[in-house]
Tab-separated table of C-alpha atoms in Angstrom:
chain	number	residue	atom	x	y	z
A	6	MET	CA	18.512	266.110	2.421
A	7	PHE	CA	15.451	268.263	2.155
A	8	GLU	CA	15.525	272.005	2.548
A	9	GLY	CA	12.975	274.506	3.813
A	10	PRO	CA	11.544	276.577	5.079
A	11	ILE	CA	8.904	273.887	5.494
A	12	SER	CA	5.704	274.193	7.508
A	13	LEU	CA	5.316	271.873	10.468
A	14	ASP	CA	1.867	271.110	9.066
A	15	ASP	CA	3.635	269.369	6.190
A	16	GLY	CA	5.367	266.606	8.093
A	17	ASN	CA	5.087	263.837	10.624
A	18	LEU	CA	7.032	261.012	12.227
A	19	ARG	CA	6.013	257.389	11.879
A	20	TYR	CA	7.302	254.952	14.457
A	21	ASN	CA	8.501	251.575	13.147
A	22	ILE	CA	7.580	248.821	15.581
A	23	THR	CA	9.704	246.379	13.564
A	24	SER	CA	12.808	248.350	12.601
A	25	SER	CA	15.429	247.099	10.155
A	26	PHE	CA	18.173	248.343	12.513
A	27	LYS	CA	20.155	245.324	13.708
A	28	ILE	CA	23.492	245.022	15.532
A	29	GLU	CA	25.682	241.978	14.957
A	30	SER	CA	27.281	240.299	17.975
A	31	SER	CA	30.826	241.374	17.039
A	32	LEU	CA	29.721	245.018	16.812
A	33	ARG	CA	27.720	244.691	20.022
A	34	ARG	CA	30.889	243.667	21.868
A	35	LYS	CA	32.659	246.812	20.637
A	36	ILE	CA	29.702	248.948	21.697
A	37	ASN	CA	29.678	247.391	25.159
A	38	SER	CA	33.410	247.997	25.543
A	39	ILE	CA	33.192	251.673	24.567
A	40	TRP	CA	30.210	252.276	26.823
A	41	SER	CA	31.776	250.501	29.792
A	42	GLU	CA	34.839	252.718	29.456
A	43	ARG	CA	32.648	255.828	29.283
A	44	VAL	CA	30.623	254.869	32.360
A	45	SER	CA	33.755	254.256	34.432
A	46	SER	CA	35.119	257.691	33.484
A	47	PHE	CA	32.257	259.588	35.185
A	48	GLU	CA	32.833	260.911	38.670
A	49	LYS	CA	29.107	261.674	38.997
A	50	LYS	CA	27.139	258.750	37.568
A	51	GLU	CA	23.953	260.844	37.350
A	52	PHE	CA	25.540	262.670	34.396
A	53	CYS	CA	25.944	259.385	32.504
A	54	TYR	CA	22.667	259.408	30.566
A	55	ASP	CA	21.503	256.248	28.799
A	56	GLY	CA	17.880	256.876	27.877
A	57	LEU	CA	15.930	256.010	24.746
A	58	SER	CA	15.753	258.332	21.762
A	59	TYR	CA	14.685	258.217	18.121
A	60	ARG	CA	16.731	256.872	15.243
A	61	LEU	CA	16.049	257.788	11.617
A	62	ASP	CA	15.237	254.661	9.604
A	63	ASP	CA	14.167	256.453	6.451
A	64	TYR	CA	12.685	259.693	5.169
A	65	ARG	CA	10.651	260.781	2.185
A	66	PHE	CA	9.716	264.207	0.896
A	67	THR	CA	7.029	263.942	-1.747
A	68	GLN	CA	4.106	266.110	-2.764
A	69	GLU	CA	5.380	268.822	-0.405
A	70	LYS	CA	4.971	266.461	2.554
A	71	LEU	CA	7.729	265.121	4.781
A	72	LEU	CA	7.624	261.694	6.412
A	73	LEU	CA	10.287	260.588	8.876
A	74	GLU	CA	10.267	256.875	9.655
A	75	VAL	CA	11.861	256.350	13.056
A	76	SER	CA	12.658	253.622	15.545
A	77	LYS	CA	14.150	253.749	19.024
A	78	ILE	CA	17.797	253.532	20.026
A	79	ARG	CA	19.475	253.638	23.414
A	80	PHE	CA	21.965	256.468	23.971
A	81	SER	CA	24.769	254.022	24.794
A	82	VAL	CA	24.374	252.502	21.316
A	83	ARG	CA	24.164	255.777	19.379
A	84	TYR	CA	27.114	257.259	21.278
A	85	SER	CA	29.295	254.157	20.814
A	86	LEU	CA	28.515	253.938	17.091
A	87	LEU	CA	29.551	257.599	16.682
A	88	LYS	CA	32.802	256.855	18.536
A	89	LEU	CA	33.499	253.843	16.336
A	90	ALA	CA	32.921	255.956	13.221
A	91	GLU	CA	35.197	258.679	14.624
A	92	GLU	CA	37.919	256.064	15.167
A	93	GLY	CA	37.635	254.988	11.527
A	94	THR	CA	35.555	251.822	11.848
A	95	ASP	CA	33.792	251.122	8.562
A	96	LEU	CA	30.111	250.796	9.456
A	97	ASP	CA	27.665	249.835	6.744
A	98	GLU	CA	24.555	251.899	6.182
A	99	GLY	CA	22.380	249.585	8.256
A	100	ALA	CA	24.638	249.838	11.315
A	101	ALA	CA	25.137	253.620	11.336
A	102	SER	CA	23.859	255.445	14.408
A	103	LYS	CA	21.411	257.806	12.664
A	104	GLY	CA	20.395	259.030	16.113
A	105	LEU	CA	18.059	262.009	15.707
A	106	GLY	CA	18.544	265.385	17.323
A	107	VAL	CA	16.920	268.811	17.067
A	108	ALA	CA	18.815	272.106	17.013
A	109	ALA	CA	18.487	275.693	15.821
A	110	PHE	CA	20.325	278.776	14.749
A	111	ILE	CA	18.792	281.186	17.267
A	112	GLU	CA	19.085	284.904	16.554
A	113	THR	CA	18.584	287.466	19.315
A	114	SER	CA	16.722	290.739	18.786
A	115	ASP	CA	20.071	292.562	18.484
A	116	GLY	CA	21.493	290.232	15.845
A	117	TYR	CA	23.568	287.650	17.725
A	118	TYR	CA	23.474	283.889	17.208
A	119	ILE	CA	23.646	281.694	20.296
A	120	PHE	CA	25.948	278.702	20.755
A	121	VAL	CA	26.353	276.612	23.882
A	122	GLU	CA	29.585	275.312	25.384
A	123	LYS	CA	28.866	272.123	27.286
A	124	SER	CA	30.317	271.204	30.654
A	125	ASP	CA	33.134	268.670	30.833
A	126	ALA	CA	31.125	266.999	33.611
A	127	ILE	CA	28.802	265.407	31.033
A	128	LYS	CA	31.688	264.459	28.701
A	129	PRO	CA	29.966	265.745	25.547
A	130	PHE	CA	30.723	264.289	22.139
A	131	ASN	CA	31.054	267.857	20.823
A	132	LYS	CA	32.071	270.612	23.229
A	133	ILE	CA	30.442	273.520	21.339
A	134	GLY	CA	27.183	273.328	19.459
A	135	LEU	CA	23.832	274.841	18.629
A	136	VAL	CA	21.081	275.002	21.201
A	137	GLY	CA	19.313	271.647	21.001
A	138	GLY	CA	19.620	268.015	21.943
A	139	ILE	CA	18.725	264.442	21.158
A	140	LEU	CA	15.148	263.646	20.182
A	141	ASP	CA	13.822	261.698	23.162
A	142	PHE	CA	11.626	258.660	22.630
A	143	ILE	CA	8.136	259.281	24.025
A	144	GLU	CA	6.047	256.254	23.134
A	145	ALA	CA	5.581	253.565	20.521
A	146	ASN	CA	3.005	255.695	18.750
A	147	PRO	CA	2.621	254.888	15.027
A	148	GLU	CA	2.032	258.569	14.183
A	149	ILE	CA	3.723	261.520	15.909
A	150	ASP	CA	2.714	265.071	15.038
A	151	SER	CA	5.701	267.002	13.690
A	152	TYR	CA	4.921	269.846	16.096
A	153	TYR	CA	6.564	267.516	18.582
A	154	LEU	CA	9.876	268.435	16.918
A	155	PHE	CA	9.352	272.115	17.637
A	156	ASP	CA	8.152	271.373	21.175
A	157	GLU	CA	11.289	269.331	21.836
A	158	LEU	CA	13.478	272.127	20.510
A	159	CYS	CA	11.723	274.624	22.796
A	160	ARG	CA	12.185	272.280	25.750
A	161	GLU	CA	15.925	272.099	25.038
A	162	MET	CA	16.051	275.876	24.635
A	163	LYS	CA	14.424	276.321	28.044
A	164	GLU	CA	16.771	273.809	29.683
A	165	GLU	CA	19.987	275.070	28.110
A	166	ILE	CA	19.591	278.857	27.915
A	167	SER	CA	16.445	279.530	29.994
A	168	VAL	CA	14.486	280.997	27.066
A	169	GLY	CA	10.864	279.898	26.751
A	170	ASN	CA	8.863	279.345	23.577
A	171	GLY	CA	6.899	282.527	24.319
A	172	SER	CA	10.008	284.495	23.309
A	173	VAL	CA	10.098	282.976	19.797
A	174	SER	CA	8.988	285.628	17.307
A	175	LYS	CA	9.699	283.687	14.110
A	176	TYR	CA	10.810	280.208	13.150
A	177	SER	CA	11.291	277.994	10.128
A	178	PHE	CA	12.001	274.324	9.651
A	179	LEU	CA	15.140	274.095	7.484
A	180	GLY	CA	15.933	270.447	6.859
A	181	LEU	CA	17.889	267.349	7.788
A	182	VAL	CA	21.635	267.490	8.360
A	183	PHE	CA	23.689	264.300	8.133
A	184	SER	CA	26.985	263.994	10.013
A	185	CYS	CA	29.791	262.049	8.351
A	186	LEU	CA	29.914	260.020	11.598
A	187	GLY	CA	26.291	258.950	11.306
A	188	GLY	CA	24.276	261.431	13.381
A	189	VAL	CA	21.201	263.195	11.962
A	190	LEU	CA	20.050	266.659	12.974
A	191	ILE	CA	16.646	268.267	12.356
A	192	LEU	CA	17.525	271.922	11.881
A	193	PHE	CA	15.460	275.030	12.623
A	194	ASP	CA	16.017	278.757	12.269
A	195	LEU	CA	14.603	280.848	15.141
A	196	LYS	CA	14.362	284.495	16.058
A	197	ILE	CA	13.630	285.543	19.622
A	198	ASP	CA	12.458	288.879	20.998
A	199	MET	CA	15.248	288.956	23.607
A	200	SER	CA	18.598	290.733	23.376
A	201	LYS	CA	21.974	289.210	24.156
A	202	GLU	CA	21.901	290.854	27.584
A	203	ASP	CA	18.385	289.519	28.262
A	204	VAL	CA	19.463	285.972	27.424
A	205	LEU	CA	22.599	286.217	29.558
A	206	LYS	CA	20.577	287.521	32.497
A	207	ASN	CA	18.173	284.580	32.269
A	208	PHE	CA	21.027	282.124	31.815
A	209	PHE	CA	22.928	283.250	34.917
A	210	GLU	CA	19.765	283.344	37.024
A	211	ASN	CA	18.855	279.772	36.022
A	212	GLU	CA	22.252	278.251	35.271
A	213	GLN	CA	22.283	274.606	34.238
A	214	ALA	CA	25.010	272.190	35.306
A	215	GLU	CA	25.305	270.794	31.787
A	216	ILE	CA	26.103	274.144	30.101
A	217	GLU	CA	29.386	275.844	30.917
A	218	CYS	CA	28.818	279.103	29.035
A	219	LEU	CA	27.153	280.752	26.050
A	220	HIS	CA	28.776	282.221	22.955
A	221	PHE	CA	27.155	285.073	21.031
A	222	VAL	CA	28.312	285.593	17.448
A	223	ASP	CA	27.058	288.155	14.933
A	224	LYS	CA	26.310	287.086	11.384
A	225	SER	CA	29.587	288.409	9.960
A	226	GLY	CA	31.601	286.370	12.470
A	227	LEU	CA	29.897	283.004	12.073
A	228	GLU	CA	32.274	281.521	9.525
A	229	VAL	CA	35.363	282.358	11.587
A	230	PHE	CA	33.770	281.123	14.830
A	231	LEU	CA	32.752	277.795	13.269
A	232	ASN	CA	36.148	277.101	11.726
A	233	GLY	CA	37.499	273.860	13.160
A	234	LYS	CA	34.259	272.936	14.926
A	235	SER	CA	32.424	269.605	14.527
A	236	ASP	CA	31.348	268.457	11.073
A	237	ILE	CA	27.665	268.422	12.077
A	238	LEU	CA	27.925	272.085	13.084
A	239	ILE	CA	29.702	273.097	9.881
A	240	VAL	CA	27.229	271.203	7.665
A	241	SER	CA	24.361	272.795	9.623
A	242	TYR	CA	25.843	276.215	8.916
A	243	ASP	CA	26.152	275.395	5.195
A	244	LEU	CA	22.452	274.487	5.029
A	245	TRP	CA	21.415	277.528	7.067
A	246	LYS	CA	23.503	279.820	4.850
A	247	ARG	CA	22.041	278.394	1.617
A	248	VAL	CA	18.522	279.007	2.876
A	249	GLN	CA	19.514	282.515	4.015
A	250	ASP	CA	20.937	283.270	0.566
A	251	LEU	CA	17.690	282.162	-1.078
A	252	SER	CA	15.465	284.312	1.120
């Protein structure tokens, strides 16, 4: 894990054309079975996403520079590997999902942190989470500017809570968070110049089918709210809190 705040000028992604990520035939059969079951459970097939996204192959943080080495992974594979890990399947390091996502602790101008509750229609892996999403694959480009990470976060923010990047008054790049199930999250800390009421107004005017509702929690209530939530959310909070305590 690396910790920030780190400037986006100090990092980049490098795409691996020949990734070391391989899936054996026996594991592939399990993946296919899990995904087939998931697909058949959807009433509306358009909600059953199976696009390409980035997977973390390796990372290095040296001389105050961050390098993320990434490859591509289909959502059906990353989802199924997370399910297998959740069920207790022992996956070696090379077979772990390591699917990349971006997310942020977003603070409103009146001191609330925003969490999204996802709709059952999309059958989310975790019902409640930070604003964010998977890091979509764009192209087999050997070098990807790390500002892409922030742009992707802002795109998710616009889609999920209808807040544009023009409302961001301050941000920092905190670090990588590793889930015990194999997921990897690139974590930010954001402040926006909108109040809770402003955000709610925008959300209800531009409601998205994938988000059921928003939760607003003040700083003193975060620990209680996060109790019992997903491990990736709790570990994200631990990193965010350590950075907060240092600042």
